[in-house]
């Protein structure tokens, strides 16, 4: 209905001591919060003056109930609301979400059976075990394992590297959030946390993607995407290793150097293998200074993950190798990149990885770093955090995206900016940054103009029909839980979106339908920043 008043809130709940706000469309009005069990009013307030919000296309105000700290179940009432809104306040409201987001990577495993104790009812047989043809040659390689990228069954080196990096960084920042077993088949193998078991499943695959000269193949896929209802084990077309690229090789060098640090206390041999791989990839980069940017070769029609520069991947590789080894050659490469000024030093996500390089340098042992350079990077990082802070404070829904930022994978951009704010928070203990990062979780979990939780299995209106082949092919009504949708995208980049979404405001450009891959696919590097962000707020995170 045109003038119906709508209330939007985090459908999982709110943490007792954090800022708590809901969004109410229409003019400012009184509201009250009552206890669910006896209807006792516990807080009264008035929503802020409504502002015309460009990204969502509605006029909305915010209802602040931050003074309510008592954990429990409540209802929110306001004039014009057709029904009360259900509200939860509690310390552990994100604990199950955190576990679910991480377990989603297990469901994306390729090359192995997903067995009942860990995956029921979403089990499937092993898949994609055949040797892959090296594009354009008669040679083949054994490259089984790793994670399916997304709704498709491709396995893409740089996408996998970025996803692993988010998860390992989350573990480095908040180990306490990863103590509880998921569980996984490897859980009983000792005391190594499951997040490290799961990342090793991808890292073992990424090691296979490295050629003897140190270069990394860009991807292993079939030549075409298979049908949307094809189960992994039924996707039996020939596998092809697409050519080595400098972007894949740069991200491989980076993530292997990062892994060498993280796994050293748990599996020294594996950590050593990772470092050897990182150094081999780095030497390949030195031998190919001109770069080798990737485009799908003739006859290959799967995801491209193209790029216009590999300078950011080289920067990230140098920074991780410097943090792990302390060797001056890597330090020089970092300095040269910063001096040249061609790399965005803050961007995160699959295409621009300079931010991961800056995080690596900011977290390098102080005795190794150049204090002037570190301070410069810190200033750049905090200035960008202030920019994000201002965007969120201006936005009618408290979102860190401007209208133009809603593109394919807008939830990745949102979560990457939340990651940025949390890294800034740990740099200068500015709690505003942590608070704004938390507001992005509220958006992801229902406080948005479509009233949608963008995560399968979580929220009162959870994601149900992502563009995800096993979910279409398995005939099971319930979606695998813990998968993050790419989210609102006004780009109309698939047939379904063109047919159903034309003319909508950017943040309203979403429907939960499996036919739309440009707004409702899931991917490993949309789940991985979500794990990073929730790790600060789950299991008494800080
Ligand atoms: O950044 C520009 C923005 O400046 C511009 O205004 C806007 C106009 O539409 O485009 C923006 O770039 C978009 C880019 O994603 C970043 O959001 C491109 O249009 C869009 O084509 C691009 O989409 C990528 C998509 O593959 C198609 O290439 C997604 O980032 C990427 O996540 C997605 O990755 C796919 C894999 O290929 C296959 N596996 C599934 C995976 C997820 O859908
Ligand atoms: O399923 C594919 C998805 O993973 C990709 O992100 C998307 C864009 O590359 O392509 C999807 O595959 C579609 C193909 O591009 C066009 N025919 C329908 C395919 C299934 O939706
Ligand atoms: Zn597979």
Short mmCIF file of N, CA, C and O in Angstrom, two decimals, residues 78-180:
data_model
loop_
_atom_site.label_atom_id
_atom_site.label_comp_id
_atom_site.label_asym_id
_atom_site.label_seq_id
_atom_site.Cartn_x
_atom_site.Cartn_y
_atom_site.Cartn_z
N UNK A 78 3.92 1.70 17.09
CA UNK A 78 3.93 3.08 16.63
C UNK A 78 2.65 3.33 15.85
O UNK A 78 2.13 2.41 15.21
N UNK A 79 2.15 4.54 15.92
CA UNK A 79 0.90 4.89 15.22
C UNK A 79 1.07 4.63 13.72
O UNK A 79 2.10 4.99 13.14
N UNK A 80 0.11 3.94 13.15
CA UNK A 80 0.14 3.70 11.70
C UNK A 80 0.73 2.37 11.34
O UNK A 80 0.60 1.90 10.20
N UNK A 81 1.39 1.72 12.31
CA UNK A 81 1.94 0.38 12.02
C UNK A 81 0.81 -0.63 12.03
O UNK A 81 0.04 -0.70 12.99
N UNK A 82 0.73 -1.46 10.97
CA UNK A 82 -0.39 -2.43 10.92
C UNK A 82 -0.20 -3.51 11.98
O UNK A 82 -1.16 -4.11 12.46
N UNK A 83 1.06 -3.81 12.34
CA UNK A 83 1.27 -4.78 13.43
C UNK A 83 2.55 -4.45 14.18
O UNK A 83 3.44 -3.80 13.62
N UNK A 84 2.62 -4.88 15.45
CA UNK A 84 3.83 -4.63 16.25
C UNK A 84 5.02 -5.31 15.58
O UNK A 84 4.87 -6.31 14.87
N UNK A 85 6.21 -4.78 15.85
CA UNK A 85 7.43 -5.41 15.36
C UNK A 85 8.07 -6.20 16.51
O UNK A 85 8.10 -5.72 17.65
N UNK A 86 8.54 -7.40 16.20
CA UNK A 86 9.18 -8.25 17.23
C UNK A 86 10.65 -7.83 17.38
O UNK A 86 11.35 -7.64 16.38
N UNK A 87 11.09 -7.75 18.63
CA UNK A 87 12.44 -7.27 18.92
C UNK A 87 13.11 -8.19 19.92
O UNK A 87 12.48 -8.62 20.90
N UNK A 88 14.39 -8.52 19.68
CA UNK A 88 15.17 -9.33 20.62
C UNK A 88 16.38 -8.52 21.05
O UNK A 88 17.03 -7.87 20.22
N UNK A 89 16.69 -8.56 22.33
CA UNK A 89 17.94 -7.98 22.84
C UNK A 89 18.67 -9.09 23.58
O UNK A 89 18.06 -9.80 24.40
N UNK A 90 19.97 -9.28 23.25
CA UNK A 90 20.69 -10.35 23.92
C UNK A 90 22.16 -10.34 23.58
O UNK A 90 22.54 -9.89 22.50
N UNK A 91 22.98 -10.91 24.44
CA UNK A 91 24.42 -10.92 24.20
C UNK A 91 24.81 -11.81 23.04
O UNK A 91 25.73 -11.53 22.31
N UNK A 92 24.09 -12.91 22.85
CA UNK A 92 24.55 -13.90 21.86
C UNK A 92 23.78 -13.88 20.56
O UNK A 92 23.77 -14.85 19.82
N UNK A 93 23.14 -12.73 20.26
CA UNK A 93 22.24 -12.72 19.08
C UNK A 93 22.96 -13.05 17.77
O UNK A 93 22.33 -13.47 16.81
N UNK A 94 24.29 -12.88 17.72
CA UNK A 94 25.01 -13.15 16.45
C UNK A 94 25.85 -14.43 16.50
O UNK A 94 26.56 -14.75 15.54
N UNK A 95 25.80 -15.16 17.60
CA UNK A 95 26.66 -16.35 17.73
C UNK A 95 26.31 -17.41 16.70
O UNK A 95 27.19 -17.91 15.98
N UNK A 96 25.05 -17.76 16.59
CA UNK A 96 24.65 -18.80 15.61
C UNK A 96 24.91 -18.32 14.18
O UNK A 96 25.32 -19.11 13.31
N UNK A 97 24.68 -17.03 13.95
CA UNK A 97 24.94 -16.48 12.61
C UNK A 97 26.40 -16.66 12.25
O UNK A 97 26.74 -17.13 11.15
N UNK A 98 27.28 -16.32 13.20
CA UNK A 98 28.72 -16.43 12.96
C UNK A 98 29.10 -17.85 12.57
O UNK A 98 29.82 -18.09 11.60
N UNK A 99 28.56 -18.81 13.31
CA UNK A 99 28.84 -20.22 13.01
C UNK A 99 28.27 -20.61 11.64
O UNK A 99 28.92 -21.31 10.86
N UNK A 100 27.05 -20.13 11.36
CA UNK A 100 26.40 -20.48 10.09
C UNK A 100 27.12 -19.92 8.89
O UNK A 100 27.28 -20.60 7.86
N UNK A 101 27.59 -18.67 9.01
CA UNK A 101 28.31 -18.03 7.91
C UNK A 101 29.60 -18.79 7.59
O UNK A 101 30.00 -18.93 6.44
N UNK A 102 30.24 -19.31 8.65
CA UNK A 102 31.49 -20.04 8.45
C UNK A 102 31.21 -21.46 7.92
O UNK A 102 31.90 -21.94 7.02
N UNK A 103 30.17 -22.09 8.44
CA UNK A 103 29.84 -23.46 7.99
C UNK A 103 29.45 -23.46 6.52
O UNK A 103 29.60 -24.48 5.81
N UNK A 104 28.99 -22.34 6.01
CA UNK A 104 28.59 -22.28 4.59
C UNK A 104 29.75 -22.67 3.68
O UNK A 104 29.55 -23.27 2.62
N UNK A 105 30.98 -22.41 4.11
CA UNK A 105 32.13 -22.77 3.27
C UNK A 105 32.24 -24.29 3.15
O UNK A 105 32.59 -24.82 2.08
N UNK A 106 31.88 -24.99 4.20
CA UNK A 106 31.90 -26.48 4.12
C UNK A 106 30.92 -26.95 3.04
O UNK A 106 31.22 -27.84 2.25
N UNK A 107 29.74 -26.31 3.01
CA UNK A 107 28.74 -26.71 2.01
C UNK A 107 29.21 -26.42 0.59
O UNK A 107 28.70 -26.99 -0.37
N UNK A 108 30.18 -25.53 0.46
CA UNK A 108 30.68 -25.17 -0.87
C UNK A 108 31.89 -26.00 -1.29
O UNK A 108 32.45 -25.80 -2.37
N UNK A 109 32.29 -26.96 -0.46
CA UNK A 109 33.45 -27.77 -0.80
C UNK A 109 33.23 -28.55 -2.09
O UNK A 109 32.16 -29.13 -2.32
N UNK A 110 34.28 -28.58 -2.88
CA UNK A 110 34.29 -29.33 -4.15
C UNK A 110 35.23 -30.53 -3.98
O UNK A 110 36.16 -30.50 -3.18
N UNK A 111 34.93 -31.62 -4.71
CA UNK A 111 35.86 -32.75 -4.73
C UNK A 111 35.74 -33.68 -3.56
O UNK A 111 36.62 -34.50 -3.30
N UNK A 112 34.65 -33.56 -2.82
CA UNK A 112 34.48 -34.45 -1.66
C UNK A 112 32.99 -34.67 -1.43
O UNK A 112 32.15 -33.84 -1.82
N UNK A 113 32.69 -35.79 -0.78
CA UNK A 113 31.28 -36.03 -0.41
C UNK A 113 30.90 -35.09 0.72
O UNK A 113 31.70 -34.86 1.63
N UNK A 114 29.76 -34.49 0.65
CA UNK A 114 29.20 -33.77 1.81
C UNK A 114 28.34 -34.80 2.51
O UNK A 114 27.28 -35.18 2.02
N UNK A 115 28.81 -35.24 3.68
CA UNK A 115 28.18 -36.42 4.29
C UNK A 115 27.20 -36.04 5.39
O UNK A 115 27.26 -34.94 5.94
N UNK A 116 26.34 -37.00 5.70
CA UNK A 116 25.19 -36.73 6.57
C UNK A 116 25.54 -36.08 7.90
O UNK A 116 24.90 -35.07 8.25
N UNK A 117 26.53 -36.60 8.66
CA UNK A 117 26.69 -36.00 9.99
C UNK A 117 26.94 -34.50 9.93
O UNK A 117 26.63 -33.77 10.86
N UNK A 118 27.49 -34.02 8.80
CA UNK A 118 27.90 -32.61 8.75
C UNK A 118 27.04 -31.79 7.80
O UNK A 118 27.01 -30.57 7.89
N UNK A 119 26.32 -32.48 6.87
CA UNK A 119 25.69 -31.70 5.81
C UNK A 119 24.21 -31.99 5.64
O UNK A 119 23.53 -31.31 4.89
N UNK A 120 23.69 -33.03 6.33
CA UNK A 120 22.28 -33.40 6.09
C UNK A 120 21.35 -32.21 6.37
O UNK A 120 21.61 -31.46 7.30
N UNK A 121 20.32 -32.01 5.53
CA UNK A 121 19.92 -32.84 4.38
C UNK A 121 20.61 -32.43 3.08
O UNK A 121 20.38 -33.03 2.05
N UNK A 122 21.54 -31.47 3.16
CA UNK A 122 22.12 -30.96 1.90
C UNK A 122 23.39 -31.73 1.55
O UNK A 122 24.49 -31.17 1.41
N UNK A 123 23.26 -33.04 1.44
CA UNK A 123 24.41 -33.88 1.12
C UNK A 123 24.56 -33.97 -0.40
O UNK A 123 23.59 -33.73 -1.14
N UNK A 124 25.78 -34.27 -0.86
CA UNK A 124 25.95 -34.66 -2.26
C UNK A 124 27.21 -35.48 -2.40
O UNK A 124 28.07 -35.47 -1.51
N UNK A 125 27.30 -36.17 -3.52
CA UNK A 125 28.46 -37.04 -3.81
C UNK A 125 29.66 -36.16 -4.19
O UNK A 125 29.51 -34.98 -4.53
N UNK A 126 30.85 -36.76 -4.19
CA UNK A 126 32.04 -36.01 -4.63
C UNK A 126 31.86 -35.49 -6.05
O UNK A 126 31.13 -36.09 -6.85
N UNK A 127 32.52 -34.41 -6.39
CA UNK A 127 32.33 -33.78 -7.71
C UNK A 127 33.65 -33.25 -8.25
O UNK A 127 34.61 -33.05 -7.50
N UNK A 128 33.68 -33.09 -9.57
CA UNK A 128 34.80 -32.42 -10.26
C UNK A 128 36.14 -33.02 -9.88
O UNK A 128 37.08 -32.30 -9.49
N UNK A 129 36.22 -34.36 -10.01
CA UNK A 129 37.46 -35.06 -9.67
C UNK A 129 38.34 -35.35 -10.87
O UNK A 129 39.48 -35.81 -10.70
N UNK A 130 37.84 -35.07 -12.08
CA UNK A 130 38.67 -35.39 -13.26
C UNK A 130 39.83 -34.40 -13.38
O UNK A 130 39.76 -33.27 -12.88
N UNK A 131 40.90 -34.83 -14.05
CA UNK A 131 42.04 -33.95 -14.28
C UNK A 131 41.62 -32.84 -15.24
O UNK A 131 40.75 -33.04 -16.09
N UNK A 132 42.18 -31.67 -15.06
CA UNK A 132 41.81 -30.52 -15.90
C UNK A 132 42.82 -30.35 -17.03
O UNK A 132 44.03 -30.52 -16.83
N UNK A 133 42.29 -30.03 -18.20
CA UNK A 133 43.16 -29.74 -19.36
C UNK A 133 43.81 -28.37 -19.15
O UNK A 133 43.16 -27.44 -18.72
N UNK A 134 45.10 -28.30 -19.42
CA UNK A 134 45.76 -26.99 -19.43
C UNK A 134 45.37 -26.31 -20.75
O UNK A 134 45.66 -26.85 -21.82
N UNK A 135 44.70 -25.19 -20.65
CA UNK A 135 44.11 -24.56 -21.84
C UNK A 135 45.11 -24.50 -22.98
O UNK A 135 46.24 -24.04 -22.83
N UNK A 136 44.66 -24.99 -24.14
CA UNK A 136 45.48 -24.88 -25.34
C UNK A 136 46.58 -25.91 -25.43
O UNK A 136 47.44 -25.84 -26.30
N UNK A 137 46.59 -26.88 -24.49
CA UNK A 137 47.64 -27.92 -24.58
C UNK A 137 47.03 -29.29 -24.37
O UNK A 137 45.85 -29.41 -24.03
N UNK A 138 47.85 -30.31 -24.53
CA UNK A 138 47.36 -31.67 -24.27
C UNK A 138 47.64 -32.06 -22.82
O UNK A 138 47.32 -33.15 -22.38
N UNK A 139 48.28 -31.17 -22.09
CA UNK A 139 48.64 -31.50 -20.71
C UNK A 139 47.43 -31.43 -19.79
O UNK A 139 46.45 -30.72 -20.09
N UNK A 140 47.49 -32.15 -18.68
CA UNK A 140 46.43 -32.08 -17.67
C UNK A 140 47.08 -31.93 -16.29
O UNK A 140 48.26 -32.20 -16.12
N UNK A 141 46.26 -31.46 -15.36
CA UNK A 141 46.73 -31.30 -13.98
C UNK A 141 45.66 -31.84 -13.05
O UNK A 141 44.46 -31.77 -13.34
N UNK A 142 46.09 -32.33 -11.89
CA UNK A 142 45.15 -32.78 -10.85
C UNK A 142 44.88 -31.58 -9.95
O UNK A 142 45.76 -31.14 -9.23
N UNK A 143 43.70 -31.02 -10.03
CA UNK A 143 43.38 -29.79 -9.27
C UNK A 143 42.05 -29.95 -8.53
O UNK A 143 41.23 -29.02 -8.46
N UNK A 144 41.83 -31.10 -7.95
CA UNK A 144 40.56 -31.31 -7.22
C UNK A 144 40.60 -30.55 -5.90
O UNK A 144 41.66 -30.17 -5.40
N UNK A 145 39.40 -30.32 -5.35
CA UNK A 145 39.30 -29.72 -4.01
C UNK A 145 38.92 -28.26 -4.04
O UNK A 145 38.48 -27.73 -5.07
N UNK A 146 39.07 -27.62 -2.93
CA UNK A 146 38.73 -26.21 -2.80
C UNK A 146 37.22 -25.98 -2.73
O UNK A 146 36.44 -26.93 -2.60
N UNK A 147 36.83 -24.71 -2.81
CA UNK A 147 35.43 -24.34 -2.70
C UNK A 147 34.86 -23.97 -4.07
O UNK A 147 35.53 -23.31 -4.87
N UNK A 148 33.62 -24.40 -4.35
CA UNK A 148 32.92 -23.79 -5.47
C UNK A 148 32.83 -22.29 -5.18
O UNK A 148 32.57 -21.89 -4.05
N UNK A 149 32.96 -21.51 -6.24
CA UNK A 149 33.03 -20.05 -6.07
C UNK A 149 31.77 -19.44 -5.52
O UNK A 149 31.80 -18.51 -4.70
N UNK A 150 30.61 -20.00 -5.99
CA UNK A 150 29.38 -19.24 -5.79
C UNK A 150 28.19 -20.11 -6.16
O UNK A 150 28.16 -21.29 -5.84
N UNK A 151 27.27 -19.53 -6.94
CA UNK A 151 26.16 -20.33 -7.47
C UNK A 151 26.61 -21.24 -8.59
O UNK A 151 25.86 -22.13 -9.00
N UNK A 152 27.78 -20.99 -9.09
CA UNK A 152 28.36 -21.87 -10.13
C UNK A 152 29.43 -22.74 -9.50
O UNK A 152 29.79 -22.57 -8.34
N UNK A 153 29.97 -23.66 -10.27
CA UNK A 153 30.94 -24.64 -9.73
C UNK A 153 32.38 -24.29 -10.11
O UNK A 153 33.29 -25.10 -9.95
N UNK A 154 32.58 -23.08 -10.63
CA UNK A 154 33.93 -22.68 -10.97
C UNK A 154 34.78 -22.52 -9.72
O UNK A 154 34.23 -22.28 -8.63
N UNK A 155 36.09 -22.66 -9.89
CA UNK A 155 37.00 -22.39 -8.77
C UNK A 155 38.05 -21.40 -9.29
O UNK A 155 38.81 -21.72 -10.22
N UNK A 156 38.05 -20.21 -8.72
CA UNK A 156 38.78 -19.07 -9.24
C UNK A 156 39.84 -18.66 -8.22
O UNK A 156 39.50 -18.33 -7.07
N UNK A 157 41.11 -18.66 -8.63
CA UNK A 157 42.21 -18.48 -7.68
C UNK A 157 42.09 -17.20 -6.87
O UNK A 157 42.15 -17.24 -5.63
N UNK A 158 41.90 -16.07 -7.52
CA UNK A 158 41.92 -14.81 -6.76
C UNK A 158 40.71 -14.68 -5.84
O UNK A 158 40.80 -14.15 -4.73
N UNK A 159 39.57 -15.24 -6.26
CA UNK A 159 38.38 -15.19 -5.41
C UNK A 159 38.61 -16.04 -4.17
O UNK A 159 38.28 -15.63 -3.04
N UNK A 160 39.19 -17.21 -4.35
CA UNK A 160 39.48 -18.08 -3.21
C UNK A 160 40.50 -17.46 -2.28
O UNK A 160 40.37 -17.55 -1.05
N UNK A 161 41.51 -16.80 -2.86
CA UNK A 161 42.56 -16.19 -2.03
C UNK A 161 41.98 -15.08 -1.16
O UNK A 161 42.29 -14.98 0.04
N UNK A 162 41.12 -14.26 -1.75
CA UNK A 162 40.52 -13.15 -0.98
C UNK A 162 39.62 -13.69 0.13
O UNK A 162 39.67 -13.23 1.27
N UNK A 163 38.86 -14.73 -0.18
CA UNK A 163 37.96 -15.30 0.84
C UNK A 163 38.76 -15.89 1.99
O UNK A 163 38.45 -15.65 3.17
N UNK A 164 39.82 -16.63 1.67
CA UNK A 164 40.68 -17.18 2.73
C UNK A 164 41.30 -16.07 3.56
O UNK A 164 41.34 -16.13 4.79
N UNK A 165 41.74 -15.01 2.90
CA UNK A 165 42.36 -13.90 3.62
C UNK A 165 41.40 -13.29 4.63
O UNK A 165 41.75 -13.07 5.80
N UNK A 166 40.15 -13.07 4.23
CA UNK A 166 39.16 -12.51 5.18
C UNK A 166 39.01 -13.41 6.39
O UNK A 166 38.94 -12.94 7.54
N UNK A 167 38.94 -14.72 6.14
CA UNK A 167 38.71 -15.66 7.25
C UNK A 167 39.92 -15.72 8.17
O UNK A 167 39.79 -15.71 9.40
N UNK A 168 41.12 -15.76 7.59
CA UNK A 168 42.33 -15.83 8.43
C UNK A 168 42.54 -14.53 9.19
O UNK A 168 42.96 -14.54 10.35
N UNK A 169 42.22 -13.40 8.56
CA UNK A 169 42.34 -12.12 9.28
C UNK A 169 41.33 -12.05 10.41
O UNK A 169 41.61 -11.57 11.50
N UNK A 170 40.11 -12.56 10.17
CA UNK A 170 39.09 -12.59 11.23
C UNK A 170 39.60 -13.39 12.40
O UNK A 170 39.49 -12.98 13.57
N UNK A 171 40.21 -14.51 12.11
CA UNK A 171 40.77 -15.35 13.18
C UNK A 171 41.90 -14.65 13.90
O UNK A 171 42.00 -14.68 15.13
N UNK A 172 42.74 -13.92 13.15
CA UNK A 172 43.85 -13.18 13.78
C UNK A 172 43.31 -12.09 14.70
O UNK A 172 43.80 -11.91 15.81
N UNK A 173 42.27 -11.41 14.25
CA UNK A 173 41.71 -10.30 15.06
C UNK A 173 40.92 -10.81 16.24
O UNK A 173 40.96 -10.23 17.32
N UNK A 174 40.18 -11.89 16.07
CA UNK A 174 39.23 -12.36 17.10
C UNK A 174 39.26 -13.87 17.28
O UNK A 174 38.28 -14.56 17.02
N UNK A 175 40.37 -14.41 17.75
CA UNK A 175 40.45 -15.87 17.90
C UNK A 175 39.34 -16.43 18.79
O UNK A 175 38.86 -17.53 18.56
N UNK A 176 38.90 -15.62 19.78
CA UNK A 176 37.87 -16.11 20.71
C UNK A 176 36.57 -16.43 19.99
O UNK A 176 35.76 -17.22 20.47
N UNK A 177 36.36 -15.85 18.82
CA UNK A 177 35.10 -16.08 18.09
C UNK A 177 35.12 -17.40 17.33
O UNK A 177 34.12 -17.80 16.74
N UNK A 178 36.27 -18.09 17.34
CA UNK A 178 36.42 -19.31 16.53
C UNK A 178 36.73 -20.54 17.39
O UNK A 178 37.26 -21.53 16.89
N UNK A 179 36.36 -20.47 18.65
CA UNK A 179 36.67 -21.58 19.56
C UNK A 179 35.68 -22.73 19.43
O UNK A 179 36.02 -23.89 19.60
N UNK A 180 34.44 -22.42 19.07
CA UNK A 180 33.39 -23.45 19.05
C UNK A 180 33.45 -24.26 17.76
O UNK A 180 33.59 -23.69 16.67
#
